[in-house]
């Protein structure tokens, strides 16, 4: 894993409710310095982030139905639409966890499909052809069977990534979950590991298990750790 590859894995993230404009500016500065994959914030900050990252190649991300996934599909879709129209090209939505646990496959699928279609439509309107959708399944609340069930629904719904966690649950990313999901979906669906990832060793563990992206608020310190290795 070289430096550029490592930086390109990282979605530098700040979704805390107490985040300020200055916090977001520092987030962008770190992303620009290291060339992270993206910066993820709550939707209020998307126009600011889009302005700061314009032309840099660092992508802009925001969330929908966050952090519980229990809002209506219409609300998630509207959040996703406004996120794209405000400058985001990546949307991380939260699956309806309760419906998944009830086995309501069609309803879970419809929820995701609507957001995916909304993002694609908004991207066309905004003349942005590369908008991505990631679906957070919040693995800490699911059995192994439910994790596989959820990942396969995400794949069939046409999303680009399945994502492990919001970081608001009792447990975040787990390399065993990454391996489980990778075995279930093969290489047809990308995986974002997120939640509690603070060190370079954790990043390496997640990537070895099959992760394609890393969501973390510790991107800068992870890069500093990498550089310190020489």
PDB file of C-alpha atoms in Angstrom:
ATOM      1  CA  UNK A   1       0.000   0.000   0.000  1.00  0.00           C
ATOM      2  CA  UNK A   2       1.673   3.225  -1.134  1.00  0.00           C
ATOM      3  CA  UNK A   3       0.909   6.727   0.124  1.00  0.00           C
ATOM      4  CA  UNK A   4      -1.280   7.790  -2.799  1.00  0.00           C
ATOM      5  CA  UNK A   5      -3.318   4.594  -2.676  1.00  0.00           C
ATOM      6  CA  UNK A   6      -3.859   4.956   1.073  1.00  0.00           C
ATOM      7  CA  UNK A   7      -5.037   8.569   0.753  1.00  0.00           C
ATOM      8  CA  UNK A   8      -7.369   7.587  -2.083  1.00  0.00           C
ATOM      9  CA  UNK A   9      -9.152   5.125   0.187  1.00  0.00           C
ATOM     10  CA  UNK A  10     -10.175   7.682   2.778  1.00  0.00           C
ATOM     11  CA  UNK A  11     -13.515   9.447   3.075  1.00  0.00           C
ATOM     12  CA  UNK A  12     -12.529  12.162   5.554  1.00  0.00           C
ATOM     13  CA  UNK A  13     -15.655  12.560   7.656  1.00  0.00           C
ATOM     14  CA  UNK A  14     -17.203  14.891  10.215  1.00  0.00           C
ATOM     15  CA  UNK A  15     -20.883  14.298  10.982  1.00  0.00           C
ATOM     16  CA  UNK A  16     -21.021  15.379  14.613  1.00  0.00           C
ATOM     17  CA  UNK A  17     -23.863  17.763  15.485  1.00  0.00           C
ATOM     18  CA  UNK A  18     -21.471  20.238  17.150  1.00  0.00           C
ATOM     19  CA  UNK A  19     -19.282  20.628  14.043  1.00  0.00           C
ATOM     20  CA  UNK A  20     -18.558  24.257  13.168  1.00  0.00           C
ATOM     21  CA  UNK A  21     -17.538  26.023   9.984  1.00  0.00           C
ATOM     22  CA  UNK A  22     -13.946  26.157  11.230  1.00  0.00           C
ATOM     23  CA  UNK A  23     -13.996  22.401  11.850  1.00  0.00           C
ATOM     24  CA  UNK A  24     -15.188  21.806   8.302  1.00  0.00           C
ATOM     25  CA  UNK A  25     -12.556  24.124   6.866  1.00  0.00           C
ATOM     26  CA  UNK A  26      -9.845  22.132   8.665  1.00  0.00           C
ATOM     27  CA  UNK A  27     -11.396  18.938   7.320  1.00  0.00           C
ATOM     28  CA  UNK A  28     -11.105  20.281   3.782  1.00  0.00           C
ATOM     29  CA  UNK A  29      -7.542  21.465   4.356  1.00  0.00           C
ATOM     30  CA  UNK A  30      -6.495  17.979   5.399  1.00  0.00           C
ATOM     31  CA  UNK A  31      -8.242  16.412   2.431  1.00  0.00           C
ATOM     32  CA  UNK A  32      -6.557  18.803   0.018  1.00  0.00           C
ATOM     33  CA  UNK A  33      -3.149  18.265   1.596  1.00  0.00           C
ATOM     34  CA  UNK A  34      -3.250  14.484   1.298  1.00  0.00           C
ATOM     35  CA  UNK A  35      -5.593  13.963  -1.651  1.00  0.00           C
ATOM     36  CA  UNK A  36      -8.304  11.993   0.123  1.00  0.00           C
ATOM     37  CA  UNK A  37     -11.103  10.338  -1.828  1.00  0.00           C
ATOM     38  CA  UNK A  38     -13.741  12.652  -0.382  1.00  0.00           C
ATOM     39  CA  UNK A  39     -14.929  14.889   2.420  1.00  0.00           C
ATOM     40  CA  UNK A  40     -18.206  13.889   4.105  1.00  0.00           C
ATOM     41  CA  UNK A  41     -20.298  16.344   6.125  1.00  0.00           C
ATOM     42  CA  UNK A  42     -23.909  16.926   7.030  1.00  0.00           C
ATOM     43  CA  UNK A  43     -25.880  18.585   4.255  1.00  0.00           C
ATOM     44  CA  UNK A  44     -25.742  22.076   5.766  1.00  0.00           C
ATOM     45  CA  UNK A  45     -22.034  22.247   4.935  1.00  0.00           C
ATOM     46  CA  UNK A  46     -22.140  20.803   1.416  1.00  0.00           C
ATOM     47  CA  UNK A  47     -22.047  24.165  -0.428  1.00  0.00           C
ATOM     48  CA  UNK A  48     -19.036  25.244   1.653  1.00  0.00           C
ATOM     49  CA  UNK A  49     -17.209  21.969   1.067  1.00  0.00           C
ATOM     50  CA  UNK A  50     -18.000  22.017  -2.659  1.00  0.00           C
ATOM     51  CA  UNK A  51     -16.540  25.517  -2.905  1.00  0.00           C
ATOM     52  CA  UNK A  52     -13.394  24.628  -0.974  1.00  0.00           C
ATOM     53  CA  UNK A  53     -12.740  21.450  -2.966  1.00  0.00           C
ATOM     54  CA  UNK A  54     -13.698  22.765  -6.394  1.00  0.00           C
ATOM     55  CA  UNK A  55     -11.286  21.532  -9.048  1.00  0.00           C
ATOM     56  CA  UNK A  56      -9.199  19.512  -6.589  1.00  0.00           C
ATOM     57  CA  UNK A  57     -10.370  16.011  -7.472  1.00  0.00           C
ATOM     58  CA  UNK A  58     -11.478  15.424  -3.875  1.00  0.00           C
ATOM     59  CA  UNK A  59     -15.119  14.419  -3.951  1.00  0.00           C
ATOM     60  CA  UNK A  60     -17.952  15.886  -1.886  1.00  0.00           C
ATOM     61  CA  UNK A  61     -20.202  13.620   0.156  1.00  0.00           C
ATOM     62  CA  UNK A  62     -23.223  13.907   2.412  1.00  0.00           C
ATOM     63  CA  UNK A  63     -25.808  11.676   4.056  1.00  0.00           C
ATOM     64  CA  UNK A  64     -29.503  10.820   3.770  1.00  0.00           C
ATOM     65  CA  UNK A  65     -31.738   9.254   6.399  1.00  0.00           C
ATOM     66  CA  UNK A  66     -28.862   9.631   8.833  1.00  0.00           C
ATOM     67  CA  UNK A  67     -28.186   8.190  11.360  1.00  0.00           C
ATOM     68  CA  UNK A  68     -31.224   5.977  12.031  1.00  0.00           C
ATOM     69  CA  UNK A  69     -32.519   5.067   8.568  1.00  0.00           C
ATOM     70  CA  UNK A  70     -36.074   5.269   9.899  1.00  0.00           C
ATOM     71  CA  UNK A  71     -37.285   8.303   7.965  1.00  0.00           C
ATOM     72  CA  UNK A  72     -39.592   7.838   4.999  1.00  0.00           C
ATOM     73  CA  UNK A  73     -38.274   7.081   1.537  1.00  0.00           C
ATOM     74  CA  UNK A  74     -39.569  10.449   0.338  1.00  0.00           C
ATOM     75  CA  UNK A  75     -37.516  12.276   2.965  1.00  0.00           C
ATOM     76  CA  UNK A  76     -34.374  10.266   2.154  1.00  0.00           C
ATOM     77  CA  UNK A  77     -34.854  10.949  -1.541  1.00  0.00           C
ATOM     78  CA  UNK A  78     -35.328  14.662  -0.965  1.00  0.00           C
ATOM     79  CA  UNK A  79     -32.206  14.811   1.193  1.00  0.00           C
ATOM     80  CA  UNK A  80     -30.261  12.975  -1.495  1.00  0.00           C
ATOM     81  CA  UNK A  81     -31.597  15.231  -4.254  1.00  0.00           C
ATOM     82  CA  UNK A  82     -30.726  18.404  -2.362  1.00  0.00           C
ATOM     83  CA  UNK A  83     -27.302  17.018  -1.502  1.00  0.00           C
ATOM     84  CA  UNK A  84     -26.453  16.480  -5.157  1.00  0.00           C
ATOM     85  CA  UNK A  85     -27.921  19.799  -6.244  1.00  0.00           C
ATOM     86  CA  UNK A  86     -25.880  21.552  -3.526  1.00  0.00           C
ATOM     87  CA  UNK A  87     -22.639  20.086  -4.828  1.00  0.00           C
ATOM     88  CA  UNK A  88     -22.283  16.529  -3.506  1.00  0.00           C
ATOM     89  CA  UNK A  89     -21.371  13.657  -5.776  1.00  0.00           C
ATOM     90  CA  UNK A  90     -21.541  10.940  -3.144  1.00  0.00           C
ATOM     91  CA  UNK A  91     -24.579  10.121  -0.991  1.00  0.00           C
ATOM     92  CA  UNK A  92     -24.405   7.718   1.946  1.00  0.00           C
ATOM     93  CA  UNK A  93     -27.954   6.684   2.860  1.00  0.00           C
ATOM     94  CA  UNK A  94     -29.033   4.585   5.826  1.00  0.00           C
ATOM     95  CA  UNK A  95     -31.064   1.464   5.145  1.00  0.00           C
ATOM     96  CA  UNK A  96     -34.339   0.987   7.002  1.00  0.00           C
ATOM     97  CA  UNK A  97     -32.951  -1.399   9.598  1.00  0.00           C
ATOM     98  CA  UNK A  98     -36.282  -2.310  11.174  1.00  0.00           C
ATOM     99  CA  UNK A  99     -37.767  -3.332   7.836  1.00  0.00           C
ATOM    100  CA  UNK A 100     -34.709  -5.451   7.097  1.00  0.00           C
ATOM    101  CA  UNK A 101     -35.013  -7.250  10.420  1.00  0.00           C
ATOM    102  CA  UNK A 102     -38.685  -7.915   9.688  1.00  0.00           C
ATOM    103  CA  UNK A 103     -37.665  -9.583   6.427  1.00  0.00           C
ATOM    104  CA  UNK A 104     -39.462  -6.965   4.327  1.00  0.00           C
ATOM    105  CA  UNK A 105     -37.178  -7.393   1.335  1.00  0.00           C
ATOM    106  CA  UNK A 106     -39.375  -5.563  -1.179  1.00  0.00           C
ATOM    107  CA  UNK A 107     -39.802  -2.533   1.072  1.00  0.00           C
ATOM    108  CA  UNK A 108     -36.080  -2.308   1.845  1.00  0.00           C
ATOM    109  CA  UNK A 109     -35.306  -2.650  -1.844  1.00  0.00           C
ATOM    110  CA  UNK A 110     -37.812   0.053  -2.824  1.00  0.00           C
ATOM    111  CA  UNK A 111     -36.349   2.455  -0.270  1.00  0.00           C
ATOM    112  CA  UNK A 112     -32.857   2.071  -1.710  1.00  0.00           C
ATOM    113  CA  UNK A 113     -33.940   2.036  -5.350  1.00  0.00           C
ATOM    114  CA  UNK A 114     -35.777   5.333  -4.956  1.00  0.00           C
ATOM    115  CA  UNK A 115     -32.705   7.046  -3.512  1.00  0.00           C
ATOM    116  CA  UNK A 116     -30.440   5.560  -6.187  1.00  0.00           C
ATOM    117  CA  UNK A 117     -32.764   6.734  -8.950  1.00  0.00           C
ATOM    118  CA  UNK A 118     -33.102  10.174  -7.355  1.00  0.00           C
ATOM    119  CA  UNK A 119     -29.338  10.586  -7.150  1.00  0.00           C
ATOM    120  CA  UNK A 120     -28.870   9.523 -10.761  1.00  0.00           C
ATOM    121  CA  UNK A 121     -31.595  11.940 -11.878  1.00  0.00           C
ATOM    122  CA  UNK A 122     -30.203  14.816  -9.823  1.00  0.00           C
ATOM    123  CA  UNK A 123     -26.727  14.163 -11.193  1.00  0.00           C
ATOM    124  CA  UNK A 124     -28.036  14.475 -14.738  1.00  0.00           C
ATOM    125  CA  UNK A 125     -29.757  17.754 -13.898  1.00  0.00           C
ATOM    126  CA  UNK A 126     -26.581  19.040 -12.249  1.00  0.00           C
ATOM    127  CA  UNK A 127     -24.517  17.760 -15.198  1.00  0.00           C
ATOM    128  CA  UNK A 128     -22.562  15.532 -12.845  1.00  0.00           C
ATOM    129  CA  UNK A 129     -22.206  12.062 -14.346  1.00  0.00           C
ATOM    130  CA  UNK A 130     -20.337  10.286 -11.576  1.00  0.00           C
ATOM    131  CA  UNK A 131     -22.610  10.467  -8.515  1.00  0.00           C
ATOM    132  CA  UNK A 132     -22.306   7.461  -6.196  1.00  0.00           C
ATOM    133  CA  UNK A 133     -24.680   5.947  -3.648  1.00  0.00           C
ATOM    134  CA  UNK A 134     -23.515   4.008  -0.602  1.00  0.00           C
ATOM    135  CA  UNK A 135     -25.973   2.191   1.645  1.00  0.00           C
ATOM    136  CA  UNK A 136     -25.241   1.957   5.361  1.00  0.00           C
ATOM    137  CA  UNK A 137     -26.609  -1.297   6.763  1.00  0.00           C
ATOM    138  CA  UNK A 138     -25.470  -0.688  10.386  1.00  0.00           C
ATOM    139  CA  UNK A 139     -23.922  -4.110  10.925  1.00  0.00           C
ATOM    140  CA  UNK A 140     -23.893  -3.796  14.728  1.00  0.00           C
ATOM    141  CA  UNK A 141     -27.653  -4.411  14.783  1.00  0.00           C
ATOM    142  CA  UNK A 142     -27.654  -7.377  12.386  1.00  0.00           C
ATOM    143  CA  UNK A 143     -26.947 -11.094  12.582  1.00  0.00           C
ATOM    144  CA  UNK A 144     -24.513 -12.547  10.049  1.00  0.00           C
ATOM    145  CA  UNK A 145     -27.462 -13.827   8.018  1.00  0.00           C
ATOM    146  CA  UNK A 146     -29.037 -10.366   8.032  1.00  0.00           C
ATOM    147  CA  UNK A 147     -25.746  -8.753   6.967  1.00  0.00           C
ATOM    148  CA  UNK A 148     -25.598 -11.012   3.925  1.00  0.00           C
ATOM    149  CA  UNK A 149     -29.305 -10.462   3.221  1.00  0.00           C
ATOM    150  CA  UNK A 150     -28.827  -6.682   3.418  1.00  0.00           C
ATOM    151  CA  UNK A 151     -25.719  -6.642   1.229  1.00  0.00           C
ATOM    152  CA  UNK A 152     -27.444  -8.642  -1.500  1.00  0.00           C
ATOM    153  CA  UNK A 153     -30.416  -6.270  -1.456  1.00  0.00           C
ATOM    154  CA  UNK A 154     -28.056  -3.297  -1.763  1.00  0.00           C
ATOM    155  CA  UNK A 155     -26.374  -4.936  -4.733  1.00  0.00           C
ATOM    156  CA  UNK A 156     -29.663  -5.701  -6.502  1.00  0.00           C
ATOM    157  CA  UNK A 157     -30.947  -2.181  -5.825  1.00  0.00           C
ATOM    158  CA  UNK A 158     -28.147  -0.751  -7.954  1.00  0.00           C
ATOM    159  CA  UNK A 159     -26.177   1.106  -5.286  1.00  0.00           C
ATOM    160  CA  UNK A 160     -22.427   1.473  -5.697  1.00  0.00           C
ATOM    161  CA  UNK A 161     -21.293   0.531  -2.194  1.00  0.00           C
ATOM    162  CA  UNK A 162     -22.509  -1.214   0.916  1.00  0.00           C
ATOM    163  CA  UNK A 163     -21.233   0.532   4.053  1.00  0.00           C
ATOM    164  CA  UNK A 164     -20.876  -1.038   7.471  1.00  0.00           C
ATOM    165  CA  UNK A 165     -21.767   1.661   9.973  1.00  0.00           C
ATOM    166  CA  UNK A 166     -22.856   5.189  10.802  1.00  0.00           C
ATOM    167  CA  UNK A 167     -20.439   5.443  13.774  1.00  0.00           C
ATOM    168  CA  UNK A 168     -23.482   6.324  15.881  1.00  0.00           C
ATOM    169  CA  UNK A 169     -24.225   2.701  16.826  1.00  0.00           C
ATOM    170  CA  UNK A 170     -22.627   0.676  19.635  1.00  0.00           C
ATOM    171  CA  UNK A 171     -20.031  -0.865  17.301  1.00  0.00           C
ATOM    172  CA  UNK A 172     -18.355   0.183  14.089  1.00  0.00           C
ATOM    173  CA  UNK A 173     -16.430  -1.571  11.336  1.00  0.00           C
ATOM    174  CA  UNK A 174     -15.288  -5.159  11.847  1.00  0.00           C
ATOM    175  CA  UNK A 175     -12.968  -6.964   9.439  1.00  0.00           C
ATOM    176  CA  UNK A 176     -14.984 -10.156   9.893  1.00  0.00           C
ATOM    177  CA  UNK A 177     -18.058  -8.312   8.602  1.00  0.00           C
ATOM    178  CA  UNK A 178     -16.084  -7.022   5.631  1.00  0.00           C
ATOM    179  CA  UNK A 179     -14.959 -10.552   4.777  1.00  0.00           C
ATOM    180  CA  UNK A 180     -18.481 -11.900   5.227  1.00  0.00           C
ATOM    181  CA  UNK A 181     -19.963  -9.296   2.894  1.00  0.00           C
ATOM    182  CA  UNK A 182     -17.185  -9.682   0.324  1.00  0.00           C
ATOM    183  CA  UNK A 183     -17.755 -13.434   0.189  1.00  0.00           C
ATOM    184  CA  UNK A 184     -21.491 -12.838  -0.242  1.00  0.00           C
ATOM    185  CA  UNK A 185     -21.370 -10.301  -3.083  1.00  0.00           C
ATOM    186  CA  UNK A 186     -18.021 -10.981  -4.725  1.00  0.00           C
ATOM    187  CA  UNK A 187     -16.534  -8.009  -6.543  1.00  0.00           C
ATOM    188  CA  UNK A 188     -19.824  -6.777  -7.983  1.00  0.00           C
ATOM    189  CA  UNK A 189     -20.385  -4.375  -5.094  1.00  0.00           C
ATOM    190  CA  UNK A 190     -17.852  -2.155  -3.383  1.00  0.00           C
ATOM    191  CA  UNK A 191     -17.549  -2.016   0.400  1.00  0.00           C
ATOM    192  CA  UNK A 192     -16.959   0.966   2.650  1.00  0.00           C
ATOM    193  CA  UNK A 193     -15.678   0.214   6.149  1.00  0.00           C
ATOM    194  CA  UNK A 194     -16.671   2.898   8.620  1.00  0.00           C
ATOM    195  CA  UNK A 195     -16.980   3.376  12.356  1.00  0.00           C
ATOM    196  CA  UNK A 196     -14.185   3.405  14.897  1.00  0.00           C
ATOM    197  CA  UNK A 197     -11.315   3.351  12.387  1.00  0.00           C
ATOM    198  CA  UNK A 198      -8.549   5.468  13.898  1.00  0.00           C
ATOM    199  CA  UNK A 199      -5.249   3.823  13.008  1.00  0.00           C
ATOM    200  CA  UNK A 200      -3.199   2.707  10.041  1.00  0.00           C
ATOM    201  CA  UNK A 201      -3.251  -0.888  11.259  1.00  0.00           C
ATOM    202  CA  UNK A 202      -7.056  -0.847  11.224  1.00  0.00           C
ATOM    203  CA  UNK A 203      -7.069   0.507   7.671  1.00  0.00           C
ATOM    204  CA  UNK A 204      -4.738  -2.249   6.552  1.00  0.00           C
ATOM    205  CA  UNK A 205      -6.913  -4.844   8.278  1.00  0.00           C
ATOM    206  CA  UNK A 206     -10.071  -3.579   6.568  1.00  0.00           C
ATOM    207  CA  UNK A 207      -8.444  -3.442   3.140  1.00  0.00           C
ATOM    208  CA  UNK A 208      -7.045  -6.951   3.553  1.00  0.00           C
ATOM    209  CA  UNK A 209     -10.568  -8.131   4.362  1.00  0.00           C
ATOM    210  CA  UNK A 210     -11.948  -6.571   1.176  1.00  0.00           C
ATOM    211  CA  UNK A 211     -12.815  -2.916   1.863  1.00  0.00           C
ATOM    212  CA  UNK A 212     -12.630  -0.429  -1.028  1.00  0.00           C
ATOM    213  CA  UNK A 213     -13.152   2.760   1.008  1.00  0.00           C
ATOM    214  CA  UNK A 214     -12.513   3.807   4.579  1.00  0.00           C
ATOM    215  CA  UNK A 215     -14.769   6.269   6.392  1.00  0.00           C
ATOM    216  CA  UNK A 216     -12.945   7.989   9.224  1.00  0.00           C
ATOM    217  CA  UNK A 217     -12.527  11.264  11.079  1.00  0.00           C
ATOM    218  CA  UNK A 218      -8.854  10.407  11.582  1.00  0.00           C
ATOM    219  CA  UNK A 219      -7.575  10.573   8.018  1.00  0.00           C
ATOM    220  CA  UNK A 220      -4.879  13.126   8.782  1.00  0.00           C
ATOM    221  CA  UNK A 221      -3.479  11.224  11.758  1.00  0.00           C
ATOM    222  CA  UNK A 222      -3.556   7.981   9.745  1.00  0.00           C
ATOM    223  CA  UNK A 223      -1.509   9.649   7.008  1.00  0.00           C
ATOM    224  CA  UNK A 224       0.889  11.063   9.593  1.00  0.00           C
ATOM    225  CA  UNK A 225       1.296   7.571  11.012  1.00  0.00           C
ATOM    226  CA  UNK A 226       2.058   6.250   7.525  1.00  0.00           C
ATOM    227  CA  UNK A 227       4.631   8.978   6.899  1.00  0.00           C
ATOM    228  CA  UNK A 228       6.272   8.313  10.258  1.00  0.00           C
ATOM    229  CA  UNK A 229       6.949   4.732   9.190  1.00  0.00           C
ATOM    230  CA  UNK A 230       9.344   6.124   6.616  1.00  0.00           C
TER     231      UNK A 230
END
